[in-house]
Amino acid sequence: MNPTTIFLIALSLCLGGSVSGLSAQTPKPHVVFLGDSNTWNGGDDVSKPRAWSYWLAKNLLPASARSYARSGATWTNNADTPVDTAYYTELLDVLYQQAARLIGAHKAGQQAAPGLIFVCAGTNDAWFRAKRPGLYSETVEQAYARPMTTATKPSEATSLAASARLTLMLLREAFPQAKIIVVTSPYCVQAPKAEIDRVAETLQQCAALSGVYCTRTERTSGIDPVKEQTKKELTVDGVHTSENGAWQLANCVYNFMAFNNLLN
């Protein structure tokens, strides 16, 4: 057994996987990541270890891995969110645009159809609430009861629930065979726990109604904002993960996938 195989088996076991997951007979999916800075820090090619996407890709060994994440991204659209897929701002990018860029890249032959799509954001929705005044302007039930199609403009879906519904609708229509996993954001020092919890609860309900998966990493990642204020261990600044924090977050996602039989 060569050193590379030994390393991959050890890594799989450390992350809660199994040797059988490395079988050459198992087709490997193309993997895509959407999200905010804790995913964006891995780079578009998912090659930097300060992001959980790096460690998850190392364990999944996908056919390819690409990130469309951007720093500052929110789930929540506002009245000024354009449909333009080239639009990007360092202050507040929107997941709707990331989904649209992914779909555009696939149609242009630049992106293979993903078998796994991970969507991780929510910190900025809770942190920059003043910039998203419509965050809770409607309940999840109201957002899912009103008419909406993939042609709906993001400026017409400005609550957190409606924004999540529209983005997940885009992804499901474009990639009906893909497994979509919503990854809620871990706790941080900049947004109150109650706000992170409320965003995560909303996203979990939206994921269920949209027919996709959701893993609550704020509950399982072990990132404690009180501890991080005293001594930075799992973050570098109280918000963005360190390598250890990123590894731990990836471990949570991998274990969720294993529990829900999403590794094959």
Short mmCIF file of C-alpha atoms in Angstrom, two decimals:
data_model
loop_
_atom_site.label_atom_id
_atom_site.label_comp_id
_atom_site.label_asym_id
_atom_site.label_seq_id
_atom_site.Cartn_x
_atom_site.Cartn_y
_atom_site.Cartn_z
CA MET A 1 0.00 0.00 0.00
CA ASN A 2 1.58 3.29 -1.07
CA PRO A 3 1.97 6.31 1.27
CA THR A 4 -0.77 8.30 -0.49
CA THR A 5 -3.33 5.56 0.06
CA ILE A 6 -2.31 5.24 3.71
CA PHE A 7 -2.69 9.01 4.18
CA LEU A 8 -6.13 9.06 2.57
CA ILE A 9 -7.37 6.16 4.68
CA ALA A 10 -6.06 7.83 7.86
CA LEU A 11 -7.68 11.13 6.91
CA SER A 12 -10.98 9.41 6.18
CA LEU A 13 -10.97 7.66 9.55
CA CYS A 14 -10.06 10.88 11.39
CA LEU A 15 -13.01 12.65 9.81
CA GLY A 16 -15.41 9.89 10.71
CA GLY A 17 -15.41 8.15 7.32
CA SER A 18 -14.71 4.60 6.28
CA VAL A 19 -12.20 2.81 4.10
CA SER A 20 -15.03 1.68 1.82
CA GLY A 21 -15.66 5.35 0.95
CA LEU A 22 -12.38 5.29 -0.98
CA SER A 23 -13.43 2.46 -3.27
CA ALA A 24 -12.32 2.96 -6.84
CA GLN A 25 -15.67 1.54 -7.95
CA THR A 26 -17.60 4.44 -6.38
CA PRO A 27 -18.12 7.27 -8.89
CA LYS A 28 -16.85 10.52 -7.45
CA PRO A 29 -19.11 13.56 -7.76
CA HIS A 30 -18.18 17.05 -8.85
CA VAL A 31 -18.47 19.27 -5.78
CA VAL A 32 -19.39 22.96 -5.62
CA PHE A 33 -19.33 25.36 -2.68
CA LEU A 34 -21.34 28.57 -2.32
CA GLY A 35 -21.03 30.81 0.71
CA ASP A 36 -19.42 33.67 2.59
CA SER A 37 -15.84 34.30 3.73
CA ASN A 38 -15.45 31.13 5.81
CA THR A 39 -15.86 29.23 2.54
CA TRP A 40 -14.27 31.89 0.29
CA ASN A 41 -11.05 31.64 2.34
CA GLY A 42 -10.45 28.28 0.68
CA GLY A 43 -10.03 29.98 -2.70
CA ASP A 44 -11.91 29.31 -5.92
CA ASP A 45 -9.92 26.09 -6.32
CA VAL A 46 -10.57 25.00 -2.70
CA SER A 47 -6.83 24.80 -2.03
CA LYS A 48 -6.38 26.81 1.18
CA PRO A 49 -6.64 25.08 4.59
CA ARG A 50 -8.26 27.94 6.52
CA ALA A 51 -11.62 27.02 4.99
CA TRP A 52 -13.73 24.00 5.86
CA SER A 53 -14.26 23.39 2.15
CA TYR A 54 -10.57 22.47 1.80
CA TRP A 55 -10.72 19.77 4.47
CA LEU A 56 -14.05 18.39 3.28
CA ALA A 57 -12.79 18.13 -0.29
CA LYS A 58 -9.67 16.35 0.99
CA ASN A 59 -11.86 13.71 2.55
CA LEU A 60 -14.48 13.39 -0.18
CA LEU A 61 -11.88 13.10 -2.97
CA PRO A 62 -14.33 14.47 -5.56
CA ALA A 63 -13.93 14.40 -9.32
CA SER A 64 -13.51 18.18 -9.03
CA ALA A 65 -14.08 20.87 -6.42
CA ARG A 66 -14.79 24.53 -7.08
CA SER A 67 -15.93 27.38 -4.91
CA TYR A 68 -18.15 30.28 -5.98
CA ALA A 69 -18.13 31.74 -2.46
CA ARG A 70 -17.36 35.40 -1.82
CA SER A 71 -16.45 37.40 1.24
CA GLY A 72 -19.36 39.26 2.81
CA ALA A 73 -22.05 37.14 1.19
CA THR A 74 -25.57 36.96 2.59
CA TRP A 75 -28.55 34.80 1.86
CA THR A 76 -30.75 37.86 1.98
CA ASN A 77 -31.44 39.97 -1.10
CA ASN A 78 -32.57 43.58 -0.92
CA ALA A 79 -34.47 45.92 -3.21
CA ASP A 80 -31.23 46.80 -5.04
CA THR A 81 -29.97 43.26 -5.66
CA PRO A 82 -29.46 43.00 -9.43
CA VAL A 83 -30.00 39.92 -11.57
CA ASP A 84 -26.59 40.55 -13.22
CA THR A 85 -24.42 37.49 -12.50
CA ALA A 86 -21.21 39.52 -12.89
CA TYR A 87 -22.24 41.71 -9.98
CA TYR A 88 -20.02 41.40 -6.94
CA THR A 89 -19.30 43.65 -4.00
CA GLU A 90 -16.78 43.08 -1.22
CA LEU A 91 -19.31 44.48 1.26
CA LEU A 92 -22.36 42.31 0.65
CA ASP A 93 -22.46 39.70 -2.07
CA VAL A 94 -25.58 37.56 -2.34
CA LEU A 95 -25.96 33.79 -2.68
CA TYR A 96 -28.52 34.29 -5.44
CA GLN A 97 -25.74 35.66 -7.65
CA GLN A 98 -23.39 32.84 -6.75
CA ALA A 99 -26.04 30.32 -7.75
CA ALA A 100 -26.60 32.22 -11.00
CA ARG A 101 -22.85 32.26 -11.74
CA LEU A 102 -22.65 28.52 -11.13
CA ILE A 103 -25.57 27.89 -13.47
CA GLY A 104 -24.05 30.19 -16.08
CA ALA A 105 -20.68 28.46 -15.87
CA HIS A 106 -22.35 25.08 -16.34
CA LYS A 107 -24.31 26.27 -19.38
CA ALA A 108 -21.09 27.68 -20.87
CA GLY A 109 -19.33 24.34 -20.45
CA GLN A 110 -16.96 25.73 -17.82
CA GLN A 111 -18.40 23.73 -14.92
CA ALA A 112 -19.36 20.06 -14.77
CA ALA A 113 -22.79 19.34 -13.33
CA PRO A 114 -22.24 19.08 -9.58
CA GLY A 115 -23.34 16.02 -7.68
CA LEU A 116 -22.92 17.81 -4.36
CA ILE A 117 -23.66 21.48 -3.67
CA PHE A 118 -22.80 22.97 -0.29
CA VAL A 119 -24.25 26.36 0.66
CA CYS A 120 -22.80 27.94 3.79
CA ALA A 121 -23.75 31.46 4.89
CA GLY A 122 -25.72 33.32 7.52
CA THR A 123 -23.10 35.13 9.60
CA ASN A 124 -23.47 38.34 7.62
CA ASP A 125 -27.27 38.17 7.62
CA ALA A 126 -27.11 38.23 11.42
CA TRP A 127 -24.12 40.61 11.72
CA PHE A 128 -25.20 43.27 9.19
CA ARG A 129 -28.89 43.18 9.96
CA ALA A 130 -29.19 46.95 9.50
CA LYS A 131 -28.22 46.49 5.83
CA ARG A 132 -30.92 43.86 5.39
CA PRO A 133 -34.00 45.58 6.85
CA GLY A 134 -36.38 43.04 5.32
CA LEU A 135 -34.65 40.06 6.93
CA TYR A 136 -37.73 38.89 8.85
CA SER A 137 -40.40 40.80 6.96
CA GLU A 138 -42.23 37.54 6.32
CA THR A 139 -42.31 34.16 7.99
CA VAL A 140 -41.14 30.96 6.34
CA GLU A 141 -44.76 29.93 5.89
CA GLN A 142 -45.60 33.24 4.19
CA ALA A 143 -42.53 33.10 1.95
CA TYR A 144 -43.42 29.61 0.74
CA ALA A 145 -47.12 30.31 0.35
CA ARG A 146 -46.77 33.16 -2.14
CA PRO A 147 -46.21 32.64 -5.88
CA MET A 148 -42.56 32.30 -6.85
CA THR A 149 -40.65 30.85 -9.79
CA THR A 150 -37.02 30.87 -10.88
CA ALA A 151 -37.93 33.92 -12.98
CA THR A 152 -38.75 35.88 -9.81
CA LYS A 153 -36.31 38.76 -9.41
CA PRO A 154 -34.13 38.76 -6.28
CA SER A 155 -35.38 42.28 -5.56
CA GLU A 156 -38.83 40.70 -5.16
CA ALA A 157 -37.58 38.20 -2.58
CA THR A 158 -35.99 40.27 0.16
CA SER A 159 -36.77 38.39 3.36
CA LEU A 160 -34.36 35.71 4.54
CA ALA A 161 -36.96 33.01 3.93
CA ALA A 162 -37.91 34.22 0.45
CA SER A 163 -34.25 34.70 -0.51
CA ALA A 164 -33.40 31.17 0.60
CA ARG A 165 -36.42 29.76 -1.22
CA LEU A 166 -35.49 31.49 -4.48
CA THR A 167 -31.80 30.50 -4.36
CA LEU A 168 -32.58 26.88 -3.53
CA MET A 169 -35.23 26.84 -6.26
CA LEU A 170 -32.63 27.98 -8.79
CA LEU A 171 -30.21 25.26 -7.74
CA ARG A 172 -32.80 22.48 -7.68
CA GLU A 173 -34.16 23.34 -11.12
CA ALA A 174 -30.71 23.62 -12.70
CA PHE A 175 -29.24 20.52 -11.02
CA PRO A 176 -32.10 18.13 -10.19
CA GLN A 177 -29.72 15.20 -9.57
CA ALA A 178 -27.50 17.07 -7.13
CA LYS A 179 -27.57 16.63 -3.37
CA ILE A 180 -27.83 20.12 -1.89
CA ILE A 181 -26.70 20.68 1.68
CA VAL A 182 -27.34 23.94 3.52
CA VAL A 183 -24.60 24.47 6.10
CA THR A 184 -25.53 26.96 8.80
CA SER A 185 -22.85 29.33 10.07
CA PRO A 186 -20.98 28.73 13.32
CA TYR A 187 -21.22 31.19 16.19
CA CYS A 188 -18.93 34.22 16.10
CA VAL A 189 -18.03 37.17 18.34
CA GLN A 190 -19.69 39.78 16.10
CA ALA A 191 -23.28 38.56 16.04
CA PRO A 192 -25.33 37.54 19.09
CA LYS A 193 -25.95 33.83 19.50
CA ALA A 194 -29.69 34.48 19.41
CA GLU A 195 -29.37 36.07 15.95
CA ILE A 196 -27.27 33.21 14.58
CA ASP A 197 -29.81 30.76 16.03
CA ARG A 198 -32.72 32.59 14.43
CA VAL A 199 -31.05 32.68 11.02
CA ALA A 200 -30.15 28.98 11.30
CA GLU A 201 -33.66 27.98 12.36
CA THR A 202 -35.12 29.88 9.42
CA LEU A 203 -32.71 28.20 7.01
CA GLN A 204 -33.45 24.76 8.41
CA GLN A 205 -37.16 25.28 7.84
CA CYS A 206 -36.51 26.57 4.32
CA ALA A 207 -34.29 23.60 3.50
CA ALA A 208 -37.00 21.18 4.64
CA LEU A 209 -39.67 22.88 2.54
CA SER A 210 -37.32 23.05 -0.46
CA GLY A 211 -36.49 19.36 -0.23
CA VAL A 212 -32.79 19.77 0.53
CA TYR A 213 -30.57 18.92 3.49
CA CYS A 214 -29.46 21.19 6.34
CA THR A 215 -26.76 20.71 8.96
CA ARG A 216 -26.70 22.99 12.02
CA THR A 217 -22.98 23.59 12.54
CA GLU A 218 -23.52 26.38 15.05
CA ARG A 219 -24.63 23.57 17.38
CA THR A 220 -21.89 21.09 16.57
CA SER A 221 -18.70 22.94 15.52
CA GLY A 222 -17.57 23.73 19.06
CA ILE A 223 -16.80 27.34 18.19
CA ASP A 224 -17.63 29.31 21.35
CA PRO A 225 -17.59 33.12 20.97
CA VAL A 226 -16.94 33.62 24.69
CA LYS A 227 -13.84 31.42 24.55
CA GLU A 228 -12.72 33.00 21.27
CA GLN A 229 -12.87 36.45 22.85
CA THR A 230 -10.46 35.27 25.54
CA LYS A 231 -8.17 33.17 23.38
CA LYS A 232 -8.34 32.59 19.64
CA GLU A 233 -8.13 28.88 18.90
CA LEU A 234 -10.78 27.87 16.37
CA THR A 235 -10.90 31.33 14.77
CA VAL A 236 -8.24 33.87 13.86
CA ASP A 237 -10.35 36.92 14.71
CA GLY A 238 -13.50 35.65 16.38
CA VAL A 239 -15.30 35.25 13.03
CA HIS A 240 -13.09 33.51 10.48
CA THR A 241 -11.91 29.98 11.17
CA SER A 242 -8.33 29.00 11.84
CA GLU A 243 -7.07 25.78 10.27
CA ASN A 244 -8.20 23.88 13.37
CA GLY A 245 -11.62 25.54 13.27
CA ALA A 246 -11.97 24.82 9.56
CA TRP A 247 -11.03 21.16 10.09
CA GLN A 248 -13.56 20.91 12.92
CA LEU A 249 -16.31 22.49 10.79
CA ALA A 250 -15.53 20.08 7.93
CA ASN A 251 -15.72 17.21 10.40
CA CYS A 252 -19.24 18.28 11.41
CA VAL A 253 -20.38 18.37 7.78
CA TYR A 254 -18.77 15.03 6.98
CA ASN A 255 -20.37 13.36 9.99
CA PHE A 256 -23.76 14.77 8.98
CA MET A 257 -23.28 13.31 5.50
CA ALA A 258 -22.28 9.93 6.93
CA PHE A 259 -25.30 9.85 9.25
CA ASN A 260 -27.65 10.70 6.37
CA ASN A 261 -26.04 8.26 3.88
CA LEU A 262 -24.89 11.05 1.59
CA LEU A 263 -21.37 9.75 1.00
CA ASN A 264 -22.21 7.35 -1.82
#
